[in-house]
């Protein structure tokens, strides 16, 4: 999760100091994605709400949360690590592929 220091941390979008409660996200976007630089950062709530990429960003975040929640319970550590590594690899490849695909009209 991004670190936040009131009165010192700056909004990733407008670069101004954030004095109130920020909107923050953990690192979740694969490196190489066009939105990678906006993860693990702090936003002013109004800046985030008006951001042109907000919907796509939140879609990917929700997708990452669903991936995590889809992991079966009761696996050994080794089974869990192997399954999560495979699912994560496939997820990253899909997210990066979708980033390169222009939206259809």
mmCIF file of N, CA and C in Angstrom:
data_model
loop_
_atom_site.group_PDB
_atom_site.id
_atom_site.type_symbol
_atom_site.label_atom_id
_atom_site.label_comp_id
_atom_site.label_asym_id
_atom_site.label_seq_id
_atom_site.Cartn_x
_atom_site.Cartn_y
_atom_site.Cartn_z
ATOM 1 N N UNK A 1 0.857 -1.173 0.000
ATOM 2 C CA UNK A 1 0.000 0.000 0.000
ATOM 3 C C UNK A 1 0.898 1.229 0.000
ATOM 4 N N UNK A 2 0.446 2.229 -0.692
ATOM 5 C CA UNK A 2 1.189 3.485 -0.753
ATOM 6 C C UNK A 2 1.348 4.070 0.645
ATOM 7 N N UNK A 3 2.443 4.726 0.861
ATOM 8 C CA UNK A 3 2.632 5.433 2.127
ATOM 9 C C UNK A 3 2.047 6.829 1.986
ATOM 10 N N UNK A 4 1.402 7.281 3.059
ATOM 11 C CA UNK A 4 0.792 8.602 3.029
ATOM 12 C C UNK A 4 1.235 9.390 4.247
ATOM 13 N N UNK A 5 1.711 10.598 4.014
ATOM 14 C CA UNK A 5 2.135 11.505 5.073
ATOM 15 C C UNK A 5 1.353 12.807 4.908
ATOM 16 N N UNK A 6 0.355 13.052 5.778
ATOM 17 C CA UNK A 6 -0.475 14.259 5.649
ATOM 18 C C UNK A 6 0.380 15.520 5.572
ATOM 19 N N UNK A 7 0.062 16.367 4.618
ATOM 20 C CA UNK A 7 0.783 17.618 4.443
ATOM 21 C C UNK A 7 2.084 17.491 3.682
ATOM 22 N N UNK A 8 2.500 16.242 3.357
ATOM 23 C CA UNK A 8 3.742 16.023 2.613
ATOM 24 C C UNK A 8 3.520 15.253 1.313
ATOM 25 N N UNK A 9 2.648 14.234 1.365
ATOM 26 C CA UNK A 9 2.406 13.401 0.185
ATOM 27 C C UNK A 9 1.661 14.192 -0.884
ATOM 28 N N UNK A 10 1.978 13.896 -2.129
ATOM 29 C CA UNK A 10 1.377 14.609 -3.257
ATOM 30 C C UNK A 10 0.487 13.676 -4.074
ATOM 31 N N UNK A 11 -0.550 14.246 -4.624
ATOM 32 C CA UNK A 11 -1.472 13.529 -5.499
ATOM 33 C C UNK A 11 -0.729 13.140 -6.774
ATOM 34 N N UNK A 12 -0.857 11.899 -7.163
ATOM 35 C CA UNK A 12 -0.194 11.409 -8.374
ATOM 36 C C UNK A 12 -0.702 12.120 -9.631
ATOM 37 N N UNK A 13 -1.907 12.672 -9.577
ATOM 38 C CA UNK A 13 -2.482 13.323 -10.758
ATOM 39 C C UNK A 13 -2.175 14.812 -10.843
ATOM 40 N N UNK A 14 -2.464 15.549 -9.774
ATOM 41 C CA UNK A 14 -2.292 17.009 -9.845
ATOM 42 C C UNK A 14 -0.977 17.489 -9.233
ATOM 43 N N UNK A 15 -0.291 16.588 -8.538
ATOM 44 C CA UNK A 15 1.015 16.869 -7.920
ATOM 45 C C UNK A 15 0.941 17.832 -6.724
ATOM 46 N N UNK A 16 -0.267 18.177 -6.278
ATOM 47 C CA UNK A 16 -0.423 19.062 -5.124
ATOM 48 C C UNK A 16 -0.432 18.231 -3.837
ATOM 49 N N UNK A 17 -0.056 18.852 -2.719
ATOM 50 C CA UNK A 17 -0.018 18.185 -1.414
ATOM 51 C C UNK A 17 -1.430 17.758 -1.022
ATOM 52 N N UNK A 18 -1.524 16.584 -0.432
ATOM 53 C CA UNK A 18 -2.798 16.053 0.048
ATOM 54 C C UNK A 18 -2.876 16.295 1.549
ATOM 55 N N UNK A 19 -3.865 17.067 1.984
ATOM 56 C CA UNK A 19 -4.043 17.354 3.408
ATOM 57 C C UNK A 19 -5.134 16.500 4.043
ATOM 58 N N UNK A 20 -6.091 16.066 3.239
ATOM 59 C CA UNK A 20 -7.208 15.305 3.788
ATOM 60 C C UNK A 20 -7.040 13.820 3.452
ATOM 61 N N UNK A 21 -8.083 13.048 3.651
ATOM 62 C CA UNK A 21 -8.028 11.606 3.412
ATOM 63 C C UNK A 21 -7.794 11.308 1.933
ATOM 64 N N UNK A 22 -6.736 10.578 1.617
ATOM 65 C CA UNK A 22 -6.446 10.269 0.219
ATOM 66 C C UNK A 22 -7.201 9.024 -0.247
ATOM 67 N N UNK A 23 -7.246 8.843 -1.551
ATOM 68 C CA UNK A 23 -7.659 7.583 -2.156
ATOM 69 C C UNK A 23 -6.356 6.860 -2.464
ATOM 70 N N UNK A 24 -6.231 5.622 -1.983
ATOM 71 C CA UNK A 24 -4.975 4.887 -2.149
ATOM 72 C C UNK A 24 -5.247 3.452 -2.589
ATOM 73 N N UNK A 25 -4.302 2.884 -3.323
ATOM 74 C CA UNK A 25 -4.397 1.513 -3.787
ATOM 75 C C UNK A 25 -3.047 0.837 -3.591
ATOM 76 N N UNK A 26 -3.058 -0.488 -3.399
ATOM 77 C CA UNK A 26 -1.796 -1.224 -3.341
ATOM 78 C C UNK A 26 -1.241 -1.420 -4.749
ATOM 79 N N UNK A 27 -0.085 -2.013 -4.830
ATOM 80 C CA UNK A 27 0.476 -2.391 -6.128
ATOM 81 C C UNK A 27 -0.318 -3.593 -6.643
ATOM 82 N N UNK A 28 -0.870 -3.477 -7.849
ATOM 83 C CA UNK A 28 -1.662 -4.582 -8.393
ATOM 84 C C UNK A 28 -1.611 -4.673 -9.915
ATOM 85 N N UNK A 29 -1.068 -3.686 -10.580
ATOM 86 C CA UNK A 29 -1.048 -3.672 -12.041
ATOM 87 C C UNK A 29 0.307 -4.181 -12.528
ATOM 88 N N UNK A 30 0.308 -5.071 -13.513
ATOM 89 C CA UNK A 30 1.569 -5.612 -14.013
ATOM 90 C C UNK A 30 2.465 -4.531 -14.620
ATOM 91 N N UNK A 31 3.756 -4.667 -14.374
ATOM 92 C CA UNK A 31 4.730 -3.746 -14.965
ATOM 93 C C UNK A 31 4.626 -3.843 -16.487
ATOM 94 N N UNK A 32 4.671 -2.693 -17.136
ATOM 95 C CA UNK A 32 4.530 -2.639 -18.579
ATOM 96 C C UNK A 32 3.144 -2.173 -19.006
ATOM 97 N N UNK A 33 2.198 -2.157 -18.080
ATOM 98 C CA UNK A 33 0.839 -1.680 -18.375
ATOM 99 C C UNK A 33 0.844 -0.158 -18.355
ATOM 100 N N UNK A 34 0.007 0.462 -19.177
ATOM 101 C CA UNK A 34 -0.021 1.925 -19.265
ATOM 102 C C UNK A 34 -0.442 2.607 -17.952
ATOM 103 N N UNK A 35 -1.129 1.905 -17.065
ATOM 104 C CA UNK A 35 -1.541 2.493 -15.778
ATOM 105 C C UNK A 35 -0.644 2.075 -14.621
ATOM 106 N N UNK A 36 0.437 1.379 -14.908
ATOM 107 C CA UNK A 36 1.315 0.861 -13.863
ATOM 108 C C UNK A 36 1.816 1.958 -12.920
ATOM 109 N N UNK A 37 2.155 3.108 -13.427
ATOM 110 C CA UNK A 37 2.716 4.188 -12.623
ATOM 111 C C UNK A 37 1.731 4.831 -11.658
ATOM 112 N N UNK A 38 0.451 4.492 -11.759
ATOM 113 C CA UNK A 38 -0.564 5.092 -10.892
ATOM 114 C C UNK A 38 -0.951 4.201 -9.720
ATOM 115 N N UNK A 39 -0.455 3.002 -9.683
ATOM 116 C CA UNK A 39 -0.752 2.120 -8.559
ATOM 117 C C UNK A 39 0.177 2.449 -7.400
ATOM 118 N N UNK A 40 -0.155 1.972 -6.242
ATOM 119 C CA UNK A 40 0.683 2.186 -5.063
ATOM 120 C C UNK A 40 0.973 3.680 -4.871
ATOM 121 N N UNK A 41 -0.060 4.496 -5.119
ATOM 122 C CA UNK A 41 0.078 5.946 -5.047
ATOM 123 C C UNK A 41 -1.124 6.544 -4.324
ATOM 124 N N UNK A 42 -1.046 7.828 -4.037
ATOM 125 C CA UNK A 42 -2.135 8.550 -3.368
ATOM 126 C C UNK A 42 -2.769 9.546 -4.335
ATOM 127 N N UNK A 43 -4.087 9.692 -4.222
ATOM 128 C CA UNK A 43 -4.853 10.612 -5.051
ATOM 129 C C UNK A 43 -5.693 11.499 -4.145
ATOM 130 N N UNK A 44 -5.920 12.747 -4.542
ATOM 131 C CA UNK A 44 -7.019 13.515 -3.947
ATOM 132 C C UNK A 44 -8.297 12.816 -4.395
ATOM 133 N N UNK A 45 -9.292 12.735 -3.534
ATOM 134 C CA UNK A 45 -10.559 12.108 -3.931
ATOM 135 C C UNK A 45 -11.168 12.796 -5.157
ATOM 136 N N UNK A 46 -11.235 14.146 -5.200
ATOM 137 C CA UNK A 46 -11.804 14.775 -6.395
ATOM 138 C C UNK A 46 -10.982 14.511 -7.660
ATOM 139 N N UNK A 47 -9.667 14.456 -7.525
ATOM 140 C CA UNK A 47 -8.824 14.162 -8.692
ATOM 141 C C UNK A 47 -9.117 12.750 -9.199
ATOM 142 N N UNK A 48 -9.176 11.788 -8.269
ATOM 143 C CA UNK A 48 -9.453 10.414 -8.670
ATOM 144 C C UNK A 48 -10.840 10.294 -9.292
ATOM 145 N N UNK A 49 -11.819 10.947 -8.682
ATOM 146 C CA UNK A 49 -13.194 10.880 -9.192
ATOM 147 C C UNK A 49 -13.316 11.436 -10.603
ATOM 148 N N UNK A 50 -12.510 12.419 -10.957
ATOM 149 C CA UNK A 50 -12.571 13.021 -12.280
ATOM 150 C C UNK A 50 -11.555 12.478 -13.274
ATOM 151 N N UNK A 51 -10.764 11.506 -12.859
ATOM 152 C CA UNK A 51 -9.691 10.967 -13.690
ATOM 153 C C UNK A 51 -10.269 10.203 -14.883
ATOM 154 N N UNK A 52 -9.765 10.472 -16.053
ATOM 155 C CA UNK A 52 -10.276 9.838 -17.266
ATOM 156 C C UNK A 52 -10.071 8.323 -17.295
ATOM 157 N N UNK A 53 -9.125 7.802 -16.541
ATOM 158 C CA UNK A 53 -8.837 6.365 -16.535
ATOM 159 C C UNK A 53 -9.403 5.656 -15.303
ATOM 160 N N UNK A 54 -10.208 6.369 -14.525
ATOM 161 C CA UNK A 54 -10.715 5.794 -13.270
ATOM 162 C C UNK A 54 -11.454 4.471 -13.488
ATOM 163 N N UNK A 55 -12.370 4.423 -14.437
ATOM 164 C CA UNK A 55 -13.175 3.216 -14.647
ATOM 165 C C UNK A 55 -12.294 2.019 -15.007
ATOM 166 N N UNK A 56 -11.336 2.232 -15.895
ATOM 167 C CA UNK A 56 -10.439 1.129 -16.292
ATOM 168 C C UNK A 56 -9.566 0.695 -15.114
ATOM 169 N N UNK A 57 -9.061 1.667 -14.359
ATOM 170 C CA UNK A 57 -8.236 1.394 -13.189
ATOM 171 C C UNK A 57 -9.018 0.570 -12.170
ATOM 172 N N UNK A 58 -10.246 0.982 -11.871
ATOM 173 C CA UNK A 58 -11.082 0.263 -10.902
ATOM 174 C C UNK A 58 -11.480 -1.113 -11.419
ATOM 175 N N UNK A 59 -11.667 -1.241 -12.716
ATOM 176 C CA UNK A 59 -11.983 -2.551 -13.293
ATOM 177 C C UNK A 59 -10.819 -3.525 -13.067
ATOM 178 N N UNK A 60 -9.606 -3.074 -13.320
ATOM 179 C CA UNK A 60 -8.434 -3.929 -13.126
ATOM 180 C C UNK A 60 -8.260 -4.251 -11.645
ATOM 181 N N UNK A 61 -8.490 -3.264 -10.784
ATOM 182 C CA UNK A 61 -8.378 -3.497 -9.340
ATOM 183 C C UNK A 61 -9.401 -4.547 -8.896
ATOM 184 N N UNK A 62 -10.638 -4.417 -9.333
ATOM 185 C CA UNK A 62 -11.655 -5.402 -8.999
ATOM 186 C C UNK A 62 -11.299 -6.785 -9.513
ATOM 187 N N UNK A 63 -10.749 -6.827 -10.701
ATOM 188 C CA UNK A 63 -10.314 -8.084 -11.292
ATOM 189 C C UNK A 63 -9.206 -8.723 -10.440
ATOM 190 N N UNK A 64 -8.277 -7.915 -9.958
ATOM 191 C CA UNK A 64 -7.200 -8.421 -9.099
ATOM 192 C C UNK A 64 -7.765 -8.958 -7.785
ATOM 193 N N UNK A 65 -8.745 -8.254 -7.221
ATOM 194 C CA UNK A 65 -9.372 -8.729 -5.984
ATOM 195 C C UNK A 65 -10.106 -10.047 -6.206
ATOM 196 N N UNK A 66 -10.786 -10.182 -7.354
ATOM 197 C CA UNK A 66 -11.490 -11.434 -7.659
ATOM 198 C C UNK A 66 -10.502 -12.587 -7.838
ATOM 199 N N UNK A 67 -9.362 -12.308 -8.445
ATOM 200 C CA UNK A 67 -8.337 -13.341 -8.590
ATOM 201 C C UNK A 67 -7.912 -13.844 -7.219
ATOM 202 N N UNK A 68 -7.640 -12.926 -6.320
ATOM 203 C CA UNK A 68 -7.222 -13.300 -4.970
ATOM 204 C C UNK A 68 -8.313 -14.089 -4.248
ATOM 205 N N UNK A 69 -9.551 -13.639 -4.378
ATOM 206 C CA UNK A 69 -10.667 -14.301 -3.690
ATOM 207 C C UNK A 69 -10.988 -15.664 -4.294
ATOM 208 N N UNK A 70 -10.562 -15.912 -5.519
ATOM 209 C CA UNK A 70 -10.883 -17.176 -6.179
ATOM 210 C C UNK A 70 -10.005 -18.339 -5.720
ATOM 211 N N UNK A 71 -9.000 -18.040 -4.942
ATOM 212 C CA UNK A 71 -8.107 -19.106 -4.502
ATOM 213 C C UNK A 71 -8.837 -20.039 -3.539
ATOM 214 N N UNK A 72 -8.782 -21.342 -3.806
ATOM 215 C CA UNK A 72 -9.468 -22.287 -2.927
ATOM 216 C C UNK A 72 -8.818 -22.333 -1.551
ATOM 217 N N UNK A 73 -9.628 -22.623 -0.563
ATOM 218 C CA UNK A 73 -9.130 -22.757 0.817
ATOM 219 C C UNK A 73 -8.681 -24.201 1.046
ATOM 220 N N UNK A 74 -7.853 -24.399 2.043
ATOM 221 C CA UNK A 74 -7.454 -25.742 2.435
ATOM 222 C C UNK A 74 -6.284 -26.324 1.678
ATOM 223 N N UNK A 75 -5.634 -25.528 0.844
ATOM 224 C CA UNK A 75 -4.467 -26.021 0.123
ATOM 225 C C UNK A 75 -3.233 -25.929 1.009
ATOM 226 N N UNK A 76 -2.270 -26.771 0.733
ATOM 227 C CA UNK A 76 -0.983 -26.640 1.416
ATOM 228 C C UNK A 76 -0.305 -25.376 0.897
ATOM 229 N N UNK A 77 0.698 -24.916 1.595
ATOM 230 C CA UNK A 77 1.431 -23.727 1.162
ATOM 231 C C UNK A 77 1.992 -23.927 -0.241
ATOM 232 N N UNK A 78 2.554 -25.100 -0.495
ATOM 233 C CA UNK A 78 3.141 -25.377 -1.802
ATOM 234 C C UNK A 78 2.074 -25.396 -2.895
ATOM 235 N N UNK A 79 0.929 -26.031 -2.613
ATOM 236 C CA UNK A 79 -0.157 -26.069 -3.600
ATOM 237 C C UNK A 79 -0.688 -24.663 -3.869
ATOM 238 N N UNK A 80 -0.847 -23.884 -2.805
ATOM 239 C CA UNK A 80 -1.350 -22.526 -2.932
ATOM 240 C C UNK A 80 -0.392 -21.673 -3.767
ATOM 241 N N UNK A 81 0.891 -21.740 -3.470
ATOM 242 C CA UNK A 81 1.875 -20.952 -4.214
ATOM 243 C C UNK A 81 1.899 -21.327 -5.691
ATOM 244 N N UNK A 82 1.829 -22.619 -5.980
ATOM 245 C CA UNK A 82 1.863 -23.083 -7.375
ATOM 246 C C UNK A 82 0.620 -22.617 -8.125
ATOM 247 N N UNK A 83 -0.555 -22.800 -7.538
ATOM 248 C CA UNK A 83 -1.797 -22.403 -8.193
ATOM 249 C C UNK A 83 -1.862 -20.886 -8.365
ATOM 250 N N UNK A 84 -1.480 -20.144 -7.314
ATOM 251 C CA UNK A 84 -1.530 -18.689 -7.410
ATOM 252 C C UNK A 84 -0.540 -18.170 -8.456
ATOM 253 N N UNK A 85 0.630 -18.774 -8.528
ATOM 254 C CA UNK A 85 1.626 -18.356 -9.527
ATOM 255 C C UNK A 85 1.072 -18.553 -10.938
ATOM 256 N N UNK A 86 0.424 -19.688 -11.181
ATOM 257 C CA UNK A 86 -0.120 -19.954 -12.514
ATOM 258 C C UNK A 86 -1.278 -19.010 -12.839
ATOM 259 N N UNK A 87 -2.213 -18.845 -11.899
ATOM 260 C CA UNK A 87 -3.346 -17.954 -12.138
ATOM 261 C C UNK A 87 -2.882 -16.509 -12.307
ATOM 262 N N UNK A 88 -1.904 -16.103 -11.518
ATOM 263 C CA UNK A 88 -1.378 -14.734 -11.611
ATOM 264 C C UNK A 88 -0.697 -14.499 -12.949
ATOM 265 N N UNK A 89 0.047 -15.477 -13.416
ATOM 266 C CA UNK A 89 0.724 -15.351 -14.715
ATOM 267 C C UNK A 89 -0.307 -15.162 -15.824
ATOM 268 N N UNK A 90 -1.330 -15.998 -15.820
ATOM 269 C CA UNK A 90 -2.373 -15.895 -16.843
ATOM 270 C C UNK A 90 -3.099 -14.554 -16.742
ATOM 271 N N UNK A 91 -3.368 -14.113 -15.514
ATOM 272 C CA UNK A 91 -4.048 -12.836 -15.305
ATOM 273 C C UNK A 91 -3.192 -11.677 -15.826
ATOM 274 N N UNK A 92 -1.911 -11.661 -15.469
ATOM 275 C CA UNK A 92 -1.008 -10.596 -15.934
ATOM 276 C C UNK A 92 -0.943 -10.556 -17.455
ATOM 277 N N UNK A 93 -0.825 -11.719 -18.075
ATOM 278 C CA UNK A 93 -0.766 -11.764 -19.539
ATOM 279 C C UNK A 93 -2.039 -11.189 -20.153
ATOM 280 N N UNK A 94 -3.191 -11.519 -19.580
ATOM 281 C CA UNK A 94 -4.460 -11.008 -20.108
ATOM 282 C C UNK A 94 -4.570 -9.501 -19.919
ATOM 283 N N UNK A 95 -4.204 -9.005 -18.743
ATOM 284 C CA UNK A 95 -4.284 -7.571 -18.456
ATOM 285 C C UNK A 95 -3.370 -6.792 -19.404
ATOM 286 N N UNK A 96 -2.173 -7.292 -19.627
ATOM 287 C CA UNK A 96 -1.246 -6.615 -20.536
ATOM 288 C C UNK A 96 -1.742 -6.686 -21.976
ATOM 289 N N UNK A 97 -2.308 -7.814 -22.383
ATOM 290 C CA UNK A 97 -2.840 -7.966 -23.733
ATOM 291 C C UNK A 97 -4.015 -7.009 -23.961
ATOM 292 N N UNK A 98 -4.896 -6.901 -22.966
ATOM 293 C CA UNK A 98 -6.036 -5.981 -23.068
ATOM 294 C C UNK A 98 -5.576 -4.534 -23.151
ATOM 295 N N UNK A 99 -4.465 -4.215 -22.503
ATOM 296 C CA UNK A 99 -3.944 -2.837 -22.541
ATOM 297 C C UNK A 99 -3.463 -2.476 -23.947
ATOM 298 N N UNK A 100 -3.039 -3.460 -24.693
ATOM 299 C CA UNK A 100 -2.534 -3.221 -26.051
ATOM 300 C C UNK A 100 -3.642 -3.268 -27.095
ATOM 301 N N UNK A 101 -4.812 -3.760 -26.687
ATOM 302 C CA UNK A 101 -5.925 -3.886 -27.629
ATOM 303 C C UNK A 101 -6.757 -2.613 -27.617
ATOM 304 N N UNK A 102 -6.902 -1.944 -28.764
ATOM 305 C CA UNK A 102 -7.703 -0.721 -28.776
ATOM 306 C C UNK A 102 -9.174 -1.046 -28.495
ATOM 307 N N UNK A 103 -9.885 -0.153 -27.811
ATOM 308 C CA UNK A 103 -11.302 -0.392 -27.541
ATOM 309 C C UNK A 103 -12.098 -0.497 -28.826
ATOM 310 N N UNK A 104 -13.098 -1.374 -28.804
ATOM 311 C CA UNK A 104 -13.973 -1.508 -29.973
ATOM 312 C C UNK A 104 -15.080 -0.477 -29.902
ATOM 313 N N UNK A 105 -15.571 -0.076 -31.052
ATOM 314 C CA UNK A 105 -16.608 0.958 -31.102
ATOM 315 C C UNK A 105 -17.953 0.356 -31.374
#
